[in-house]
mmCIF file of C-alpha atoms in Angstrom:
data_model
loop_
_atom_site.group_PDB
_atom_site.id
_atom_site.type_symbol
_atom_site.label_atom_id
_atom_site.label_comp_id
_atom_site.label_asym_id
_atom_site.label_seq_id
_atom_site.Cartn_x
_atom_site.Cartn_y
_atom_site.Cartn_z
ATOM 1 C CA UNK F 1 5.950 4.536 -4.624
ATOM 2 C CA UNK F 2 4.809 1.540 -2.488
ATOM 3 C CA UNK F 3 4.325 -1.886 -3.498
ATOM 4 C CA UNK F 4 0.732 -3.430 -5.034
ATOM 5 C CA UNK F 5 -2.141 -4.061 -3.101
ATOM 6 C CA UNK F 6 -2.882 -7.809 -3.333
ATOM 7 C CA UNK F 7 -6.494 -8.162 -2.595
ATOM 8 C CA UNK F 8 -7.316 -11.878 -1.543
ATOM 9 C CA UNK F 9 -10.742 -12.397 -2.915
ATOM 10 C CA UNK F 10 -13.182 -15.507 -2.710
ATOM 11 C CA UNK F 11 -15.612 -17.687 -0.265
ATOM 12 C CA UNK F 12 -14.680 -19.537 2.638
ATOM 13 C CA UNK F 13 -12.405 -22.549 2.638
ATOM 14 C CA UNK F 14 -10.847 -21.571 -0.645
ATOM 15 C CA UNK F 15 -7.474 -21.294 0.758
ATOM 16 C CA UNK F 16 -7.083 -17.669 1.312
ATOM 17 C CA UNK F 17 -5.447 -17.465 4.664
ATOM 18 C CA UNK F 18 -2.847 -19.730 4.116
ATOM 19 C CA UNK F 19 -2.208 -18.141 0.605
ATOM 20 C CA UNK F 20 -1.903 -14.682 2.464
ATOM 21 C CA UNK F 21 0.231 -15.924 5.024
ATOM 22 C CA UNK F 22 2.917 -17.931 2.710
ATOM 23 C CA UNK F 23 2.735 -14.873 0.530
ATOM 24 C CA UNK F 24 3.868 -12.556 3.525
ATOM 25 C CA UNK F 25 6.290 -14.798 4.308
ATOM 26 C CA UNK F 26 8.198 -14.478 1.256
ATOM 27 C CA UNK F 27 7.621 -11.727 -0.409
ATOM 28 C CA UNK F 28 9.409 -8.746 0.598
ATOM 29 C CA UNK F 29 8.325 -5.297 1.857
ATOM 30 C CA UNK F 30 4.374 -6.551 2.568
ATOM 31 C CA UNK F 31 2.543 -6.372 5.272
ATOM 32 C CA UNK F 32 -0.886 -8.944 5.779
ATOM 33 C CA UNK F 33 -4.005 -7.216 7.052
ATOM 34 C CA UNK F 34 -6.936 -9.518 7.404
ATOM 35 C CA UNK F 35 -10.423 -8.594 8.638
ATOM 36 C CA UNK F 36 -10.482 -11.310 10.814
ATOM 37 C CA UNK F 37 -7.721 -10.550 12.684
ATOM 38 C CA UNK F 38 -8.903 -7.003 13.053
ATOM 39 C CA UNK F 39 -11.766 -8.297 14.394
ATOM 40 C CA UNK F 40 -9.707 -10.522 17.046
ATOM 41 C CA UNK F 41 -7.746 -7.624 17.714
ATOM 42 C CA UNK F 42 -10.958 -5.879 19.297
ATOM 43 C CA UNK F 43 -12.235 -8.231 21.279
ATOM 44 C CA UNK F 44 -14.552 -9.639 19.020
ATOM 45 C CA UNK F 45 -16.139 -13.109 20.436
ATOM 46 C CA UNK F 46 -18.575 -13.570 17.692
ATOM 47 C CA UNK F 47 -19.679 -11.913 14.397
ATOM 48 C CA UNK F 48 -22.149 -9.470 14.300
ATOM 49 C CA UNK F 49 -22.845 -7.730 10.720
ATOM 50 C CA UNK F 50 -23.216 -4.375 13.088
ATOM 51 C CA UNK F 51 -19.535 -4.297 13.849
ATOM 52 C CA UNK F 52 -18.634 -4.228 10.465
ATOM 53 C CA UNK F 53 -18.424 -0.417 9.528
ATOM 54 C CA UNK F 54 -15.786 -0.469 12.541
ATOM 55 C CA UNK F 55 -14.369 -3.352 11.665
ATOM 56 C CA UNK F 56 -13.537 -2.473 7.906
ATOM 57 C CA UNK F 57 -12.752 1.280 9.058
ATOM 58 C CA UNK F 58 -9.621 -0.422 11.066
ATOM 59 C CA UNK F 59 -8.449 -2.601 8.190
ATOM 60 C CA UNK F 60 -8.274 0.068 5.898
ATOM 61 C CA UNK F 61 -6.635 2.506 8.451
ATOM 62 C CA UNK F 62 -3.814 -0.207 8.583
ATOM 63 C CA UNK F 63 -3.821 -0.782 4.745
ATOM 64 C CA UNK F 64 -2.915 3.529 4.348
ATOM 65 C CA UNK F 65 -0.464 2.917 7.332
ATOM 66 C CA UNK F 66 1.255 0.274 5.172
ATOM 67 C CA UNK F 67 0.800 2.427 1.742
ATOM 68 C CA UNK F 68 2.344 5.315 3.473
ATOM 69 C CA UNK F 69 5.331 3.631 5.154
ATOM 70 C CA UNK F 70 6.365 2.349 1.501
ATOM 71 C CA UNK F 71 5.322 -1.227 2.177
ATOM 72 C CA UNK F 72 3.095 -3.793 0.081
ATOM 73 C CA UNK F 73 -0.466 -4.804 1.510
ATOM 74 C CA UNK F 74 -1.290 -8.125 1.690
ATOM 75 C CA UNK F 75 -5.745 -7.777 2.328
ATOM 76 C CA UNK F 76 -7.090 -10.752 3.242
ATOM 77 C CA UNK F 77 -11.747 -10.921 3.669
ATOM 78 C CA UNK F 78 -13.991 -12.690 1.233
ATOM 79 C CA UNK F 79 -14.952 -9.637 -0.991
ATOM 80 C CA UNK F 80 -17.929 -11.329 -2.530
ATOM 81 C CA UNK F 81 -19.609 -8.253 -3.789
ATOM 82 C CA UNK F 82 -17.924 -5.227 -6.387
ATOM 83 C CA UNK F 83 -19.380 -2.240 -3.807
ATOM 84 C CA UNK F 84 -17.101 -4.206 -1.687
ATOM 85 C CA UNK F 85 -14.302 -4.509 -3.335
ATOM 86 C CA UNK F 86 -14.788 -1.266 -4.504
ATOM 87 C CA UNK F 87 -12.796 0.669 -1.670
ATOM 88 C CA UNK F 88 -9.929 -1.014 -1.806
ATOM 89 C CA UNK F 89 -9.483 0.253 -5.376
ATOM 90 C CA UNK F 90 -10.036 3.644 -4.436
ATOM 91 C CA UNK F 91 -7.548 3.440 -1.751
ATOM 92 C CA UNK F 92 -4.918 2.056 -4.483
ATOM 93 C CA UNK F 93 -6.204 4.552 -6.533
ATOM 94 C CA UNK F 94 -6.082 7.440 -4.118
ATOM 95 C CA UNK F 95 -1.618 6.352 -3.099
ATOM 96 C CA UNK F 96 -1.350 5.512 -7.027
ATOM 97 C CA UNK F 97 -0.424 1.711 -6.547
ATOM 98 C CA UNK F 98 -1.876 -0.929 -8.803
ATOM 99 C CA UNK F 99 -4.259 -3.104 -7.139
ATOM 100 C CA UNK F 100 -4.284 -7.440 -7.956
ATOM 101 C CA UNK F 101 -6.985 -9.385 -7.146
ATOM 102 C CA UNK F 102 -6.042 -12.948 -6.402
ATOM 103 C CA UNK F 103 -9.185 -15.146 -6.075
ATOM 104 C CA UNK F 104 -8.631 -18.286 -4.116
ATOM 105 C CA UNK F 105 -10.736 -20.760 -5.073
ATOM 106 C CA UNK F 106 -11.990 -24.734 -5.030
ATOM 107 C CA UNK F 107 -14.848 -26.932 -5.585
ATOM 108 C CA UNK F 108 -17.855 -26.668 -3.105
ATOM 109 C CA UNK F 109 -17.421 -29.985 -1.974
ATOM 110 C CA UNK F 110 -13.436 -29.382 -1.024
ATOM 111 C CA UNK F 111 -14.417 -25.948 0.966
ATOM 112 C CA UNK F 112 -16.852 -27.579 2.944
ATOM 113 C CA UNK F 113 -14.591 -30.115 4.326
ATOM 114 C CA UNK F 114 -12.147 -27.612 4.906
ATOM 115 C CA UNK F 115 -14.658 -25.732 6.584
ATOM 116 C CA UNK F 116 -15.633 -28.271 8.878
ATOM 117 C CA UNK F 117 -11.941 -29.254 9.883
ATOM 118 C CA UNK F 118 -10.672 -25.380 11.239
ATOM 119 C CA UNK F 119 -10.665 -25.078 14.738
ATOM 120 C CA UNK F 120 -12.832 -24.206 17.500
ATOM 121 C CA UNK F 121 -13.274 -21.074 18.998
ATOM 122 C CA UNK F 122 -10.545 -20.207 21.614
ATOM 123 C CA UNK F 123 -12.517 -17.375 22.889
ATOM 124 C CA UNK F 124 -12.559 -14.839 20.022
ATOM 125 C CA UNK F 125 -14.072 -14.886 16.625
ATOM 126 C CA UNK F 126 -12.602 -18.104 14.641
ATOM 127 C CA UNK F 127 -12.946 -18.555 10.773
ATOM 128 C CA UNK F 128 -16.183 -20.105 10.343
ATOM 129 C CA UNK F 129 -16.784 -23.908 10.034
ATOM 130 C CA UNK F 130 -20.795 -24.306 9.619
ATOM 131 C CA UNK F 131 -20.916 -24.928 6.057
ATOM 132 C CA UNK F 132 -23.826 -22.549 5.493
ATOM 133 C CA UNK F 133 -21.779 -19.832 5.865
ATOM 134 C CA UNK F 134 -20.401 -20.876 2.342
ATOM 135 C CA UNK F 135 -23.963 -21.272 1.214
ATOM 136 C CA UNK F 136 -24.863 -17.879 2.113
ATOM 137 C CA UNK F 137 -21.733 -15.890 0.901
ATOM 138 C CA UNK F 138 -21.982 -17.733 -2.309
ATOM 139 C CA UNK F 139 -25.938 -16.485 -3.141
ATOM 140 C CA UNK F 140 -24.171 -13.217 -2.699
ATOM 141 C CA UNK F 141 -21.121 -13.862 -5.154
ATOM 142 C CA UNK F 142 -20.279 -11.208 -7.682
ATOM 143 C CA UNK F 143 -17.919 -11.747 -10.660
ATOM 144 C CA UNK F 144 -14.715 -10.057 -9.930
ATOM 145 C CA UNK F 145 -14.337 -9.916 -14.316
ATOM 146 C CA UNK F 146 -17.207 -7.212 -14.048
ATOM 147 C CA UNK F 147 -14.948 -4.942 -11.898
ATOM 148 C CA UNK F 148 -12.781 -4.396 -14.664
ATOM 149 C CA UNK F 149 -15.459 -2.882 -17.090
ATOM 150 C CA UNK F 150 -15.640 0.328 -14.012
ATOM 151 C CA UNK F 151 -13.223 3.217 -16.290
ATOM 152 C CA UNK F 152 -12.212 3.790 -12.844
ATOM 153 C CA UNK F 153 -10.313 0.727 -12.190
ATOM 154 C CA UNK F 154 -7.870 0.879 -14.966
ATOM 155 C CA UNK F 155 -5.323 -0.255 -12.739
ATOM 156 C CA UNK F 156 -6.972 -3.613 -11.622
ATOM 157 C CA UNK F 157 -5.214 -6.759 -12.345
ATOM 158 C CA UNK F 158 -6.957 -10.167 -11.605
ATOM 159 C CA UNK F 159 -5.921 -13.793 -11.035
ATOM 160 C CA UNK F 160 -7.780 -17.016 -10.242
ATOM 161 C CA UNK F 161 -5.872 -19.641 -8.209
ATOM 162 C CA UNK F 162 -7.500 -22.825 -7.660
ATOM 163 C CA UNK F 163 -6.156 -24.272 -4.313
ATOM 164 C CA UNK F 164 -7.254 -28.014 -4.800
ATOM 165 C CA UNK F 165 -5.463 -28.240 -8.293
ATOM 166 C CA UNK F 166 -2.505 -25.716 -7.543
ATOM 167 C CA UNK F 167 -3.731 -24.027 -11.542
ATOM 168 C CA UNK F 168 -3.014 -20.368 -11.771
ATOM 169 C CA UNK F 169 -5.497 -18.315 -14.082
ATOM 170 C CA UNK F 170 -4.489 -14.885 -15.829
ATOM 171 C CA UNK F 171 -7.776 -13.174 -15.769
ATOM 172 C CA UNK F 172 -5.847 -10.014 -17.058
ATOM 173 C CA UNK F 173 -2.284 -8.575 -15.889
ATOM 174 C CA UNK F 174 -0.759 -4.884 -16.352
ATOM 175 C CA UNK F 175 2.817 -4.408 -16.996
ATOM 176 C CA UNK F 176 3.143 -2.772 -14.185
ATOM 177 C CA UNK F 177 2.498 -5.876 -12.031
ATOM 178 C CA UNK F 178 4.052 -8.274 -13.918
ATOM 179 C CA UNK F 179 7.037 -8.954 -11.786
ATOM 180 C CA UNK F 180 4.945 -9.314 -8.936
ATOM 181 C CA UNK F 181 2.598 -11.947 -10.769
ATOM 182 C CA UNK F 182 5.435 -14.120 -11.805
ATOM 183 C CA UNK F 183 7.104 -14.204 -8.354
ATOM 184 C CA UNK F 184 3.225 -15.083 -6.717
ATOM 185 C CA UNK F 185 3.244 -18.191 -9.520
ATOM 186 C CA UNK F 186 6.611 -19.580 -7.548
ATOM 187 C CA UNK F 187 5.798 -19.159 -4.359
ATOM 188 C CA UNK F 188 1.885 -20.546 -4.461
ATOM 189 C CA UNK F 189 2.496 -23.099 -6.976
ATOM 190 C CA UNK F 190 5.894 -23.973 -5.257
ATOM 191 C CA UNK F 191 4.669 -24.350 -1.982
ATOM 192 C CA UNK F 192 1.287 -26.462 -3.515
ATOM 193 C CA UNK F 193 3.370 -28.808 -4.812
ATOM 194 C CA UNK F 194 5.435 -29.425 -1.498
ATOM 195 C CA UNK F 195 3.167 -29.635 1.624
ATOM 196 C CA UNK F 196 -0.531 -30.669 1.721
ATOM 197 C CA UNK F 197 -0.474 -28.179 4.738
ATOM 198 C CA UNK F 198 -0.795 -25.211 1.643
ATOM 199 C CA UNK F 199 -4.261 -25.966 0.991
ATOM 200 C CA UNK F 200 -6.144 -26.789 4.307
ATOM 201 C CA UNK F 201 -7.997 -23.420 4.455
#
């Protein structure tokens, strides 16, 4: 049986790139898929909502690639809305791996200036840094909590990380993922403690 999906959840600037990426690096047997990078990886130079069906289509080819080889799936996008979400319980569902939602979050005012301090476009779609884009993905905000009232999701775990404060929230943990919960407490709240580097994203 392969490893959990982790599902990194929450709007921009709340730290979930560098969360996914520290979290690759040391756990073992998982493999990061990001829907940004997908979206580098074809070409993209700028978003277009069009691309999307494409876009999510390749991410989740990679995620069953993973699932299939044995490995863990790291899935790293915004996931603001439950129909969104949605799929990537199925898909846990559908290889019979438990699913944890890590939501990566801050204050408004810390995303922003996170926001505004990524880099510039080198040519291909970049994370964005025009703080609307927070403003608008936060109108559309669903509470992950709700997902786990769907008698179809039974096998949803959820955590709430806030990046600025380095606090870990149980939101509600299986058994079954337990191990992997308690080894994702050292490693983000390790590495928050130790470099300010952690939380510029």
């Amino acid at each position: 049986m392969s490893n959990p999906i982790i599902m990194l959840a929450g709007l921009p600037g709340g730290g979930k790139s560098t969360v996914g990426a520290k979290l690759e690096e040391r756990l073992k047997d998982y493999d990061l898929h990001s829907f940004l990078q997908v979206r580098r990886d074809l070409g993209h130079k700028r978003y277009r909502h069009k691309q999307n069906r494409n876009v999510f289509r390749e991410l989740y080819r990679r995620t069953e690639e993973s699932l299939k080889s044995g490995r863990g799936v790291i899935l790293d996008n915004t996931y603001t809305t439950q129909g969104g979400r949605q799929p990537v319980y199925e898909i846990g569902k559908d290889y019979g791996v438990d699913v944890l939602v890590l939501e990566c979050y801050c204050s408004e005012k810390e995303a922003k200036r996170r926001m505004r301090q990524r880099p510039a476009s080198d040519g291909l779609v970049v994370e964005p840094r025009d703080p609307k884009a927070y403003d608008k993905l936060a109108q559309r905000w669903q509470d992950i909590s709700t997902d786990l009232d769907i008698p179809a999701n039974q096998h949803i775990s959820y955590l709430r990380y806030n990046t600025k404060t380095n606090d870990v929230q149980e939101m509600h943990v299986r058994d079954a993922v337990r191990p992997l919960v308690d080894s994702i407490r050292q490693i983000i709240i390790l590495v928050g403690k130790n470099t300010t580097q952690f939380l510029c994203r």
